mmCIF file of C-alpha atoms in Angstrom:
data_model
loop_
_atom_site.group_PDB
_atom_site.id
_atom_site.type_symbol
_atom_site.label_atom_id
_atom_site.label_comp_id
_atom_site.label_asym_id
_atom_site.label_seq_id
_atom_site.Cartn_x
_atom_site.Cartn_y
_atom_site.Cartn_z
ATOM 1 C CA UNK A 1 49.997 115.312 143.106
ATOM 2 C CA UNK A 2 53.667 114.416 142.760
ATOM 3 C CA UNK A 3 55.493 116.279 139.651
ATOM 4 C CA UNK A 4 56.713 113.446 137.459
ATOM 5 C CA UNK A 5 60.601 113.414 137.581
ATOM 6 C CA UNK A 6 63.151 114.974 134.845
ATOM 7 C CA UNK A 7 63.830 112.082 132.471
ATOM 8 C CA UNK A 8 67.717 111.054 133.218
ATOM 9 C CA UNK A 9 70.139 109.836 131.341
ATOM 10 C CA UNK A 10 72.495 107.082 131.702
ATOM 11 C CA UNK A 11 75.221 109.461 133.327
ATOM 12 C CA UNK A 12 72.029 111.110 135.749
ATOM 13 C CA UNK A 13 72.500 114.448 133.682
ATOM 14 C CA UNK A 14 69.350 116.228 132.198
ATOM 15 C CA UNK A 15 68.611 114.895 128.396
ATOM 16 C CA UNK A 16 68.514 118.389 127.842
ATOM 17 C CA UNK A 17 71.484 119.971 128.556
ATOM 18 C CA UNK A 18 73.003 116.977 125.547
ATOM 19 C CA UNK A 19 70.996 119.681 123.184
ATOM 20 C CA UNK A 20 72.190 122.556 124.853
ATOM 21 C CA UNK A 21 74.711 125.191 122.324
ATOM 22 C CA UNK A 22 78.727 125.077 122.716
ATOM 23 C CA UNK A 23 79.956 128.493 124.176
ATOM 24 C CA UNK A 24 81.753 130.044 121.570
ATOM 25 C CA UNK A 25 84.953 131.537 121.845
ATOM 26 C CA UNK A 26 85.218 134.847 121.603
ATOM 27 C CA UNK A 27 87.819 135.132 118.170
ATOM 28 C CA UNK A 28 90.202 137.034 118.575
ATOM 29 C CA UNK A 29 90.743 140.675 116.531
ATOM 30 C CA UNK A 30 93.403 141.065 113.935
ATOM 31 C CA UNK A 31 94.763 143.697 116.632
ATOM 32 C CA UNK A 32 95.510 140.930 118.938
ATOM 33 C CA UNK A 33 97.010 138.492 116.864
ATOM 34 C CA UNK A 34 99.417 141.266 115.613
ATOM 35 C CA UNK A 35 100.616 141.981 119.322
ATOM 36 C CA UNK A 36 101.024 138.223 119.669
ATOM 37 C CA UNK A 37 103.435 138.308 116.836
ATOM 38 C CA UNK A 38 105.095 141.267 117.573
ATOM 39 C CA UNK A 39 105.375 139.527 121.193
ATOM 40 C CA UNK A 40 106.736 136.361 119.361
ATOM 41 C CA UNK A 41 109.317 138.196 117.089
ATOM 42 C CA UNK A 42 110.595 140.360 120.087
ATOM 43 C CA UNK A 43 111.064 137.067 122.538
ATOM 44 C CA UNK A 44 112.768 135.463 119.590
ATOM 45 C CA UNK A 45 115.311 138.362 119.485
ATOM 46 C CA UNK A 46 115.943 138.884 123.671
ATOM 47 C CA UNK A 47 118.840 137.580 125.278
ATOM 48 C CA UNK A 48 117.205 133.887 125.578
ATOM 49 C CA UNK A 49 115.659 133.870 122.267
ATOM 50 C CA UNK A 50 116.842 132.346 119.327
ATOM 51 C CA UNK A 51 120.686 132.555 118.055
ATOM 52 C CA UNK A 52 119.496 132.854 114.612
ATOM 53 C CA UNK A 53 117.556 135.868 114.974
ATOM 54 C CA UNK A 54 119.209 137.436 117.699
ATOM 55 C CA UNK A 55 122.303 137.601 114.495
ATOM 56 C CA UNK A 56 120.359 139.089 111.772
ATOM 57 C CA UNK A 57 120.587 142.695 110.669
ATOM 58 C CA UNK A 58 118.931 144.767 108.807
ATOM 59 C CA UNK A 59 121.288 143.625 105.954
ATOM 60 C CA UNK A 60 121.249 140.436 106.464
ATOM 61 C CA UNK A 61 117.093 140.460 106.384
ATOM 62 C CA UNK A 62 117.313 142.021 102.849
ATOM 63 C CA UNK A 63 117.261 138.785 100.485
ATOM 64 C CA UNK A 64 114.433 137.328 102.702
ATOM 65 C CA UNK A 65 112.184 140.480 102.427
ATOM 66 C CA UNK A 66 112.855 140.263 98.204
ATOM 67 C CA UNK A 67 111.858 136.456 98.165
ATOM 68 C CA UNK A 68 108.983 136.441 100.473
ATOM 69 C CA UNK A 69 107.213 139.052 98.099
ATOM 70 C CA UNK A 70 108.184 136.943 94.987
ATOM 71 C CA UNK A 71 106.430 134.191 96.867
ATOM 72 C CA UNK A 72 103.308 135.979 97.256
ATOM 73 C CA UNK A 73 103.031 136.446 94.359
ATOM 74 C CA UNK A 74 103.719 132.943 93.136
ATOM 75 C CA UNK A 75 100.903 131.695 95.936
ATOM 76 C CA UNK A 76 98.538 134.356 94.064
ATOM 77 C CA UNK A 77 98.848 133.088 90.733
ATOM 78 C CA UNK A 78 98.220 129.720 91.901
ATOM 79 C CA UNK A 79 94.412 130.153 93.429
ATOM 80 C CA UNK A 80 95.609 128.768 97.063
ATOM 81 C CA UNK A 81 94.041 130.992 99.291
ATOM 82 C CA UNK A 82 95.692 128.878 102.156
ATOM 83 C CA UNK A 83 98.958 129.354 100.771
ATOM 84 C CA UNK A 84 98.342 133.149 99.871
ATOM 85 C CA UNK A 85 97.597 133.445 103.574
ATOM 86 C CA UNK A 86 100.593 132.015 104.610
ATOM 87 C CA UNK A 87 102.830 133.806 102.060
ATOM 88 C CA UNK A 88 100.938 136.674 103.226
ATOM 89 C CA UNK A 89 102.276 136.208 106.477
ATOM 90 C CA UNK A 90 105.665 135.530 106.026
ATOM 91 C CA UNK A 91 106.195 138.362 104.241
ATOM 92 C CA UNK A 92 104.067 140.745 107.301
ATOM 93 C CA UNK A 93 106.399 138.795 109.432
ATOM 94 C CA UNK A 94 109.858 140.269 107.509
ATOM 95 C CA UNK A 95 108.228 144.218 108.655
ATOM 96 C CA UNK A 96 107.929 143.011 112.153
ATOM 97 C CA UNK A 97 111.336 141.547 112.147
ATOM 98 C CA UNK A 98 112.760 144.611 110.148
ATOM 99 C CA UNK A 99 110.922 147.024 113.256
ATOM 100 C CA UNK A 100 111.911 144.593 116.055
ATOM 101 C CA UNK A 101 115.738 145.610 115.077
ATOM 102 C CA UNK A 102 115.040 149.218 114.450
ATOM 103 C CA UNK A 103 113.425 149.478 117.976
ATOM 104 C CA UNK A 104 116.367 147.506 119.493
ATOM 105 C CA UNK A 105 118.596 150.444 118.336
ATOM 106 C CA UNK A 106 116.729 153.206 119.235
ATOM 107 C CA UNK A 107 114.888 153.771 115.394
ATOM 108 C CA UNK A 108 111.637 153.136 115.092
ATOM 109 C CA UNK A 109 108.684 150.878 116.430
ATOM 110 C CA UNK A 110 106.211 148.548 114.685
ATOM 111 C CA UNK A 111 103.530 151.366 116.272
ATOM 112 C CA UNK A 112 105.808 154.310 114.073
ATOM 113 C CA UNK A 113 105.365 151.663 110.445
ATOM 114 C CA UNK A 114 101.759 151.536 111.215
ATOM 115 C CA UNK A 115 101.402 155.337 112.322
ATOM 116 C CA UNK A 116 102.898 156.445 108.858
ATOM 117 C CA UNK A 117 101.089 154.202 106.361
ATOM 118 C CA UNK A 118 97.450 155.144 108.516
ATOM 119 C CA UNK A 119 98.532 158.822 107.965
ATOM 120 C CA UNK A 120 99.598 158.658 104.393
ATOM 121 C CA UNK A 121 96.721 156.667 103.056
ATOM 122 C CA UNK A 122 93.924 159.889 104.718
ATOM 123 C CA UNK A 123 96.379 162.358 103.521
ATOM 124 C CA UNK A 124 96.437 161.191 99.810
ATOM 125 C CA UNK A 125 92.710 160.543 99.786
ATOM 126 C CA UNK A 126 91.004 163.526 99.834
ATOM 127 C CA UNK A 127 88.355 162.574 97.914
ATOM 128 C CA UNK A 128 87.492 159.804 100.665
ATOM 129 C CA UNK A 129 88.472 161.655 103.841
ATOM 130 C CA UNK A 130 88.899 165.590 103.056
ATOM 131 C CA UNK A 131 86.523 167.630 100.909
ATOM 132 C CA UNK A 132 87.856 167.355 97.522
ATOM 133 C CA UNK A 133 86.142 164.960 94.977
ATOM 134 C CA UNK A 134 87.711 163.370 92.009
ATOM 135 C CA UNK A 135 86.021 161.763 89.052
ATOM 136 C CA UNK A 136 87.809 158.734 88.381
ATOM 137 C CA UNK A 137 90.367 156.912 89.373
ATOM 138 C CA UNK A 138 93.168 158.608 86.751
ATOM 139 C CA UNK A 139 92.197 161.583 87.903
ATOM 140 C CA UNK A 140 92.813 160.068 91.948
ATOM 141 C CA UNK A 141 96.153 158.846 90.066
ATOM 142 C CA UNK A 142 96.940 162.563 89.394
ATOM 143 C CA UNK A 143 96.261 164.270 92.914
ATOM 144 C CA UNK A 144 98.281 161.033 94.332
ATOM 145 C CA UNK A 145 101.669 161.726 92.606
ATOM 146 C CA UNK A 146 100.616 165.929 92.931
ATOM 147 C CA UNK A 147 99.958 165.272 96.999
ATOM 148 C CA UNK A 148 103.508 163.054 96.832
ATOM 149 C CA UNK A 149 105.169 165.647 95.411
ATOM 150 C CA UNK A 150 104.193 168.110 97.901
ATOM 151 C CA UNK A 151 105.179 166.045 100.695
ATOM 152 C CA UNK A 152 108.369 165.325 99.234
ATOM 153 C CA UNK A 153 108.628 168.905 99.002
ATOM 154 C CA UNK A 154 107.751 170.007 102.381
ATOM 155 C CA UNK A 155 110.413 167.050 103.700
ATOM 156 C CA UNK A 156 113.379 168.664 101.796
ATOM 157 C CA UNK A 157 112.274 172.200 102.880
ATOM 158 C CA UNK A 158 111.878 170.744 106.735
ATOM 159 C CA UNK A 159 115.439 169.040 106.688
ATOM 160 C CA UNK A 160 117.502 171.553 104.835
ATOM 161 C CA UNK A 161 119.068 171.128 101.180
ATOM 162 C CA UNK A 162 120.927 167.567 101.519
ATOM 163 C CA UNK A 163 122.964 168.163 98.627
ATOM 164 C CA UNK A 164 124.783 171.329 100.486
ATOM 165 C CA UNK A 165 124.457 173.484 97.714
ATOM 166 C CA UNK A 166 122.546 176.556 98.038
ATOM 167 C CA UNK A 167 119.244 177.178 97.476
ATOM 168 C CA UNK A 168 115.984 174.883 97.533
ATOM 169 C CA UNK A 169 116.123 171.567 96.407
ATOM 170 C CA UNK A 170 114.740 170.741 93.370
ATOM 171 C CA UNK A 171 111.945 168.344 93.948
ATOM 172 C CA UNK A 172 110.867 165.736 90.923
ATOM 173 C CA UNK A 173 107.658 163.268 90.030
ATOM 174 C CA UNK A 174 110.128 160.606 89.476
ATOM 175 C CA UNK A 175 111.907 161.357 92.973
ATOM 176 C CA UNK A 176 110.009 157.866 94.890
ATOM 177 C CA UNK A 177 111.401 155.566 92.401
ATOM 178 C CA UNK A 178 114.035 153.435 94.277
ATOM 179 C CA UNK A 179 117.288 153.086 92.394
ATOM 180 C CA UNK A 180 117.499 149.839 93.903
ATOM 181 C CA UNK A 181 114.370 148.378 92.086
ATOM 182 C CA UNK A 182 114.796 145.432 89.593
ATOM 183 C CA UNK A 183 115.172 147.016 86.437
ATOM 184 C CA UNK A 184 112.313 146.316 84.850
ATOM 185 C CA UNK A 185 110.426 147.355 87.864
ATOM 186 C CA UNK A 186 112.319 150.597 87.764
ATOM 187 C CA UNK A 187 111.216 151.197 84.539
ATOM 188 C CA UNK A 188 107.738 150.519 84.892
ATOM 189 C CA UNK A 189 107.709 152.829 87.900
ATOM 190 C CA UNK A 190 109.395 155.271 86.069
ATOM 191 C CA UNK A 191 106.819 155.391 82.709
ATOM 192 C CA UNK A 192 103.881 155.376 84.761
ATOM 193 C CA UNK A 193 105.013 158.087 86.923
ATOM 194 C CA UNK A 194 105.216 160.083 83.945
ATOM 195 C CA UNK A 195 102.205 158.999 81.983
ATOM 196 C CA UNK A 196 100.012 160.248 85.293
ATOM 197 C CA UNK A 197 100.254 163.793 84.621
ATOM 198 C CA UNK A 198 99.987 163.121 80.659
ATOM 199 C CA UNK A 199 103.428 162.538 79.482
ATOM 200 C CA UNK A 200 102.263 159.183 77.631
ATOM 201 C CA UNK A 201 102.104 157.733 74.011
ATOM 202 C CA UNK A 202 98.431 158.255 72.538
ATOM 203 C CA UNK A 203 98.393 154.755 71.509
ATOM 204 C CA UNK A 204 100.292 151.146 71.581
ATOM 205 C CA UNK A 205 101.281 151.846 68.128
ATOM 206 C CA UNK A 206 103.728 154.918 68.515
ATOM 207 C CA UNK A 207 105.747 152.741 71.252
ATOM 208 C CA UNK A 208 105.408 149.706 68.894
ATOM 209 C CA UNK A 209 107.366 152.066 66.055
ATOM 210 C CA UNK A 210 109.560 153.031 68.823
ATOM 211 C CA UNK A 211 110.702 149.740 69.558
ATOM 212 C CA UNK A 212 111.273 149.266 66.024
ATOM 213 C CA UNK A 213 113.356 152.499 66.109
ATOM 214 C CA UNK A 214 115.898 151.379 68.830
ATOM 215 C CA UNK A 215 115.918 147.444 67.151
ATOM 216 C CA UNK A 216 117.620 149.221 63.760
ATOM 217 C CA UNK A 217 119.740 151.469 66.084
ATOM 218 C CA UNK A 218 120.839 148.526 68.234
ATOM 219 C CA UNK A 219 121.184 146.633 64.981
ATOM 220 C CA UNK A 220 123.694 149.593 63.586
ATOM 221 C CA UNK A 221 125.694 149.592 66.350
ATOM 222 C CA UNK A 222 126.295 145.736 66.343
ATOM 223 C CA UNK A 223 127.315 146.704 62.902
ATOM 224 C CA UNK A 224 129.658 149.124 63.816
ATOM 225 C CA UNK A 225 131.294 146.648 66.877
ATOM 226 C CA UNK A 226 130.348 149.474 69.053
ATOM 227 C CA UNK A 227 130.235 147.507 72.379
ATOM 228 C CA UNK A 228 129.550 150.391 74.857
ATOM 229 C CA UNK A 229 126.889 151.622 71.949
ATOM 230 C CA UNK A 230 125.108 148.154 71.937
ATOM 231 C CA UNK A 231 124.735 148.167 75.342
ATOM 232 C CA UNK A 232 122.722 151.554 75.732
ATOM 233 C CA UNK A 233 120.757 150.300 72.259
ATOM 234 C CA UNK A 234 119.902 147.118 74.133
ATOM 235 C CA UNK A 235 119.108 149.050 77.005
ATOM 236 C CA UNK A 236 116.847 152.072 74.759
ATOM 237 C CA UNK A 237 114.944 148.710 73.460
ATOM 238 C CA UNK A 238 114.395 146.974 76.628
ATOM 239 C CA UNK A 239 112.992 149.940 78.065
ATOM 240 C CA UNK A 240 110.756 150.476 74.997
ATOM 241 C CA UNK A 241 109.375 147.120 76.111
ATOM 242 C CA UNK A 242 108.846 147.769 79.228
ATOM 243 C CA UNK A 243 106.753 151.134 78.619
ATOM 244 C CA UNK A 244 104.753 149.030 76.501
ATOM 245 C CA UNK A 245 103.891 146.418 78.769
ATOM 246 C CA UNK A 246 103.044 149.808 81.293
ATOM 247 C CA UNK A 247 100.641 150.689 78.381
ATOM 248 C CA UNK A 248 99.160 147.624 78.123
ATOM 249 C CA UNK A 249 98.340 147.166 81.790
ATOM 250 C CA UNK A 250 100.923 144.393 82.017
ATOM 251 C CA UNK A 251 103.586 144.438 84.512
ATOM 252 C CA UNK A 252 106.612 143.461 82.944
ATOM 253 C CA UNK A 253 108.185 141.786 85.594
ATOM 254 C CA UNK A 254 105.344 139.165 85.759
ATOM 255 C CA UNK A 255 104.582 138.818 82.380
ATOM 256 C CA UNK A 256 108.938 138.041 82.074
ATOM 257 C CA UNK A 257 108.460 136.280 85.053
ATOM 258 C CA UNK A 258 105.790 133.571 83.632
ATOM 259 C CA UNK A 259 108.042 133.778 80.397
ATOM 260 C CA UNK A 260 110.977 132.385 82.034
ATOM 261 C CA UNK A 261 108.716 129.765 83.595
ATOM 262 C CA UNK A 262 107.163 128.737 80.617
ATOM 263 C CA UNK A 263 110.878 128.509 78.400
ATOM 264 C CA UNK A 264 111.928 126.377 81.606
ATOM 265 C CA UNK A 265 109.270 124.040 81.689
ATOM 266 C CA UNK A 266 109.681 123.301 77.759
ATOM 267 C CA UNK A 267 113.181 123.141 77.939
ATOM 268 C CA UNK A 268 112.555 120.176 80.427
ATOM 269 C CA UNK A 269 110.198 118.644 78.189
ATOM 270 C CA UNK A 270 112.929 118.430 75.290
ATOM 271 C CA UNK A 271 115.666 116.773 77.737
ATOM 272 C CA UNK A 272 112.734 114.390 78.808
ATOM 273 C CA UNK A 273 111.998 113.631 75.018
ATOM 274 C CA UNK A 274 115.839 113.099 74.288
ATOM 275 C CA UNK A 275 115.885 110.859 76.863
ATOM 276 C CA UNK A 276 112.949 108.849 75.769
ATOM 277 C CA UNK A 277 115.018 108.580 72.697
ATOM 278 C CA UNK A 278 117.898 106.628 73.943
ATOM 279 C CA UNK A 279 119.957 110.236 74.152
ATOM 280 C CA UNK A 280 121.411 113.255 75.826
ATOM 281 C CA UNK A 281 120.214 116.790 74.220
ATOM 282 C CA UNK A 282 123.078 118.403 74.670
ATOM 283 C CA UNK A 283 124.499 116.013 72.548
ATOM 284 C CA UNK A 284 121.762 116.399 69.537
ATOM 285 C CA UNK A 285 122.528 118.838 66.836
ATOM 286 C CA UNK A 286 121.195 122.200 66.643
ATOM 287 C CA UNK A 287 118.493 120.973 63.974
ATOM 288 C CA UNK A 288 116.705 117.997 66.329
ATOM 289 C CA UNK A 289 116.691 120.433 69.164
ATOM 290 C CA UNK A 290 114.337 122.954 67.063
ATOM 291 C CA UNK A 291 112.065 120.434 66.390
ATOM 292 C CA UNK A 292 112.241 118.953 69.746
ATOM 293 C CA UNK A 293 111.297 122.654 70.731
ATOM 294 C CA UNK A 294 108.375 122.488 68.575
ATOM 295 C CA UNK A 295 107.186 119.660 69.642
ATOM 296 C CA UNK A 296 107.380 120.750 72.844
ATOM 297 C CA UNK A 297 105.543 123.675 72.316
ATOM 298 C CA UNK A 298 102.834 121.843 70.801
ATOM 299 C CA UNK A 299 102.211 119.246 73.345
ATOM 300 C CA UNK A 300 102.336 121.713 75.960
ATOM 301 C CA UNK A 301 99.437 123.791 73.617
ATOM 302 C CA UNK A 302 97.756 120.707 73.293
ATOM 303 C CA UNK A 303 97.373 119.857 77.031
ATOM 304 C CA UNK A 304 96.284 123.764 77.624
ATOM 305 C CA UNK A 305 93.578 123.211 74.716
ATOM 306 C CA UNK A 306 92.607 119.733 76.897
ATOM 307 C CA UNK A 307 92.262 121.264 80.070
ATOM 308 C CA UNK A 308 90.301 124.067 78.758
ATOM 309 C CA UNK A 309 87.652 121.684 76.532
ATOM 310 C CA UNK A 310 87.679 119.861 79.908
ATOM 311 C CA UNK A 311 86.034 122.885 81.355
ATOM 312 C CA UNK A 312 83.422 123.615 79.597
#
């Protein structure tokens, strides 16, 4: 008996093989794609790479590495995770760039970045990786800054006493916060170093009669024309506010951040209202711009109230 024949199809291929599953593609690892970009960054830097980056500098890189963050964090806020991503990467691509110079000179490798970071997170967990335990996560807080200190420590024992004075250096909690911080950041950094092994206020209140402490002395020196006194008042208060938003859980330098964003966007709204009104605000007087201000304020509080009714 003759086996009946394969059905065909128009093109003589097996009906069959139109079912049959794509080969995937093996994806490739987060390991890969790294050593393509490190590959990208360093061709972009050799002798027949790009003029642009072949002039940067460490120095040069600084303001790029400073804006990318602020970025991320602007793509965070907003709930893109496509634009996180990419933020995310443009500011990953600043270390590569930043070790791709550093290698050139004969510093330190992209390898030497990742090296230290893998080695520091196992040595400051213990409780993960070692054989201590810890209860919760202010009490992880505590060994972190304790191991920090330690290693900071054991650096300025290995490399001498900098300074040139005799003796051991003296070694400080507050020693990792970088002078060159924004302000506001240094101050946060420097409050919550402190509050982790219990230098802290017991509650919001004491640093709210704090801050009410440096307004009257800021307040007396303004009095007095002291200008060199106002400053370190203004300063005294300032920080105040910033230990407070460390209390609070806030960081200061988003919450100010947002703050300046929202003043901008009703400032806008005024010069678009004076407009609609056949005017210039610079040109209204102080009174109309108050209650352009407020009005402002409440259509902007209005459209919030909107959008949330909208959600529910």
């Amino acid at each position: 008996m003759t086996r009946p024949r394969k059905k065909q199809t128009k093109n003589g291929k097996n009906s069959r093989r139109r079912h049959a599953k794509p080969v995937k593609r093996r994806q490739a690892t987060p390991g890969e794609w790294f050593e393509k970009l490190v590959a990208v960054q360093a061709k972009l830097r050799a002798p027949d790479g790009c003029p642009w980056d072949r002039e940067q500098t460490h120095e040069s890189l600084r303001t790029y590495l400073i804006e990318e963050a602020y970025e991320v964090l602007e793509a965070l806020e907003s709930g893109n995770d496509a634009k996180f991503a990419e933020e995310m990467g443009d500011l990953l691509l600043q270390i590569v760039f930043h070790s791709q110079i550093a290698q050139e000179r004969g510093g330190f490798t992209i390898s030497d970045v990742i090296r230290e970071i893998h080695d520091k997170m196992i040595r400051r967990h213990p409780h993960v990786f070692g054989v201590t335990s810890a209860k919760d996560s202010a009490e992880v807080l505590r060994n972190w800054e304790q191991i920090k200190a330690e290693e900071r420590l054991s650096k300025a024992e290995g490399t001498g006493n900098a300074s040139g004075s005799k003796g051991p250096k003296v070694v400080s909690l507050l020693d990792g916060v970088s002078r060159a911080l924004p302000a506001t950041l240094e101050g946060f950094q420097l409050t919550r170093k402190a509050s982790r092994i219990g230098f802290d206020w017991k509650n919001a209140g004491g640093i709210f009669e704090k801050m009410g402490e440096e307004a009257r002395e800021l307040q007396s020196a303004l009095e007095g024309r002291e200008q060199p006194k106002v400053e370190e008042e203004l300063g005294d208060l300032l920080f105040a506010a910033v230990n407070l938003a460390r209390f609070l859980k806030v960081d200061p330098e988003i919450a100010l951040k947002k703050a300046n964003a929202k003043f901008s966007r009703r400032f806008r709204s005024m010069e678009k209202l004076a407009r609609e009104g056949g005017r210039e605000f610079k040109n209204l007087p102080r009174e109309e711009m108050e209650s352009l201000w407020d009005l402002a304020k409440r259509t902007e509080q209005g459209i919030e109230r909107s959008g949330a009714r909208a959600k529910l």
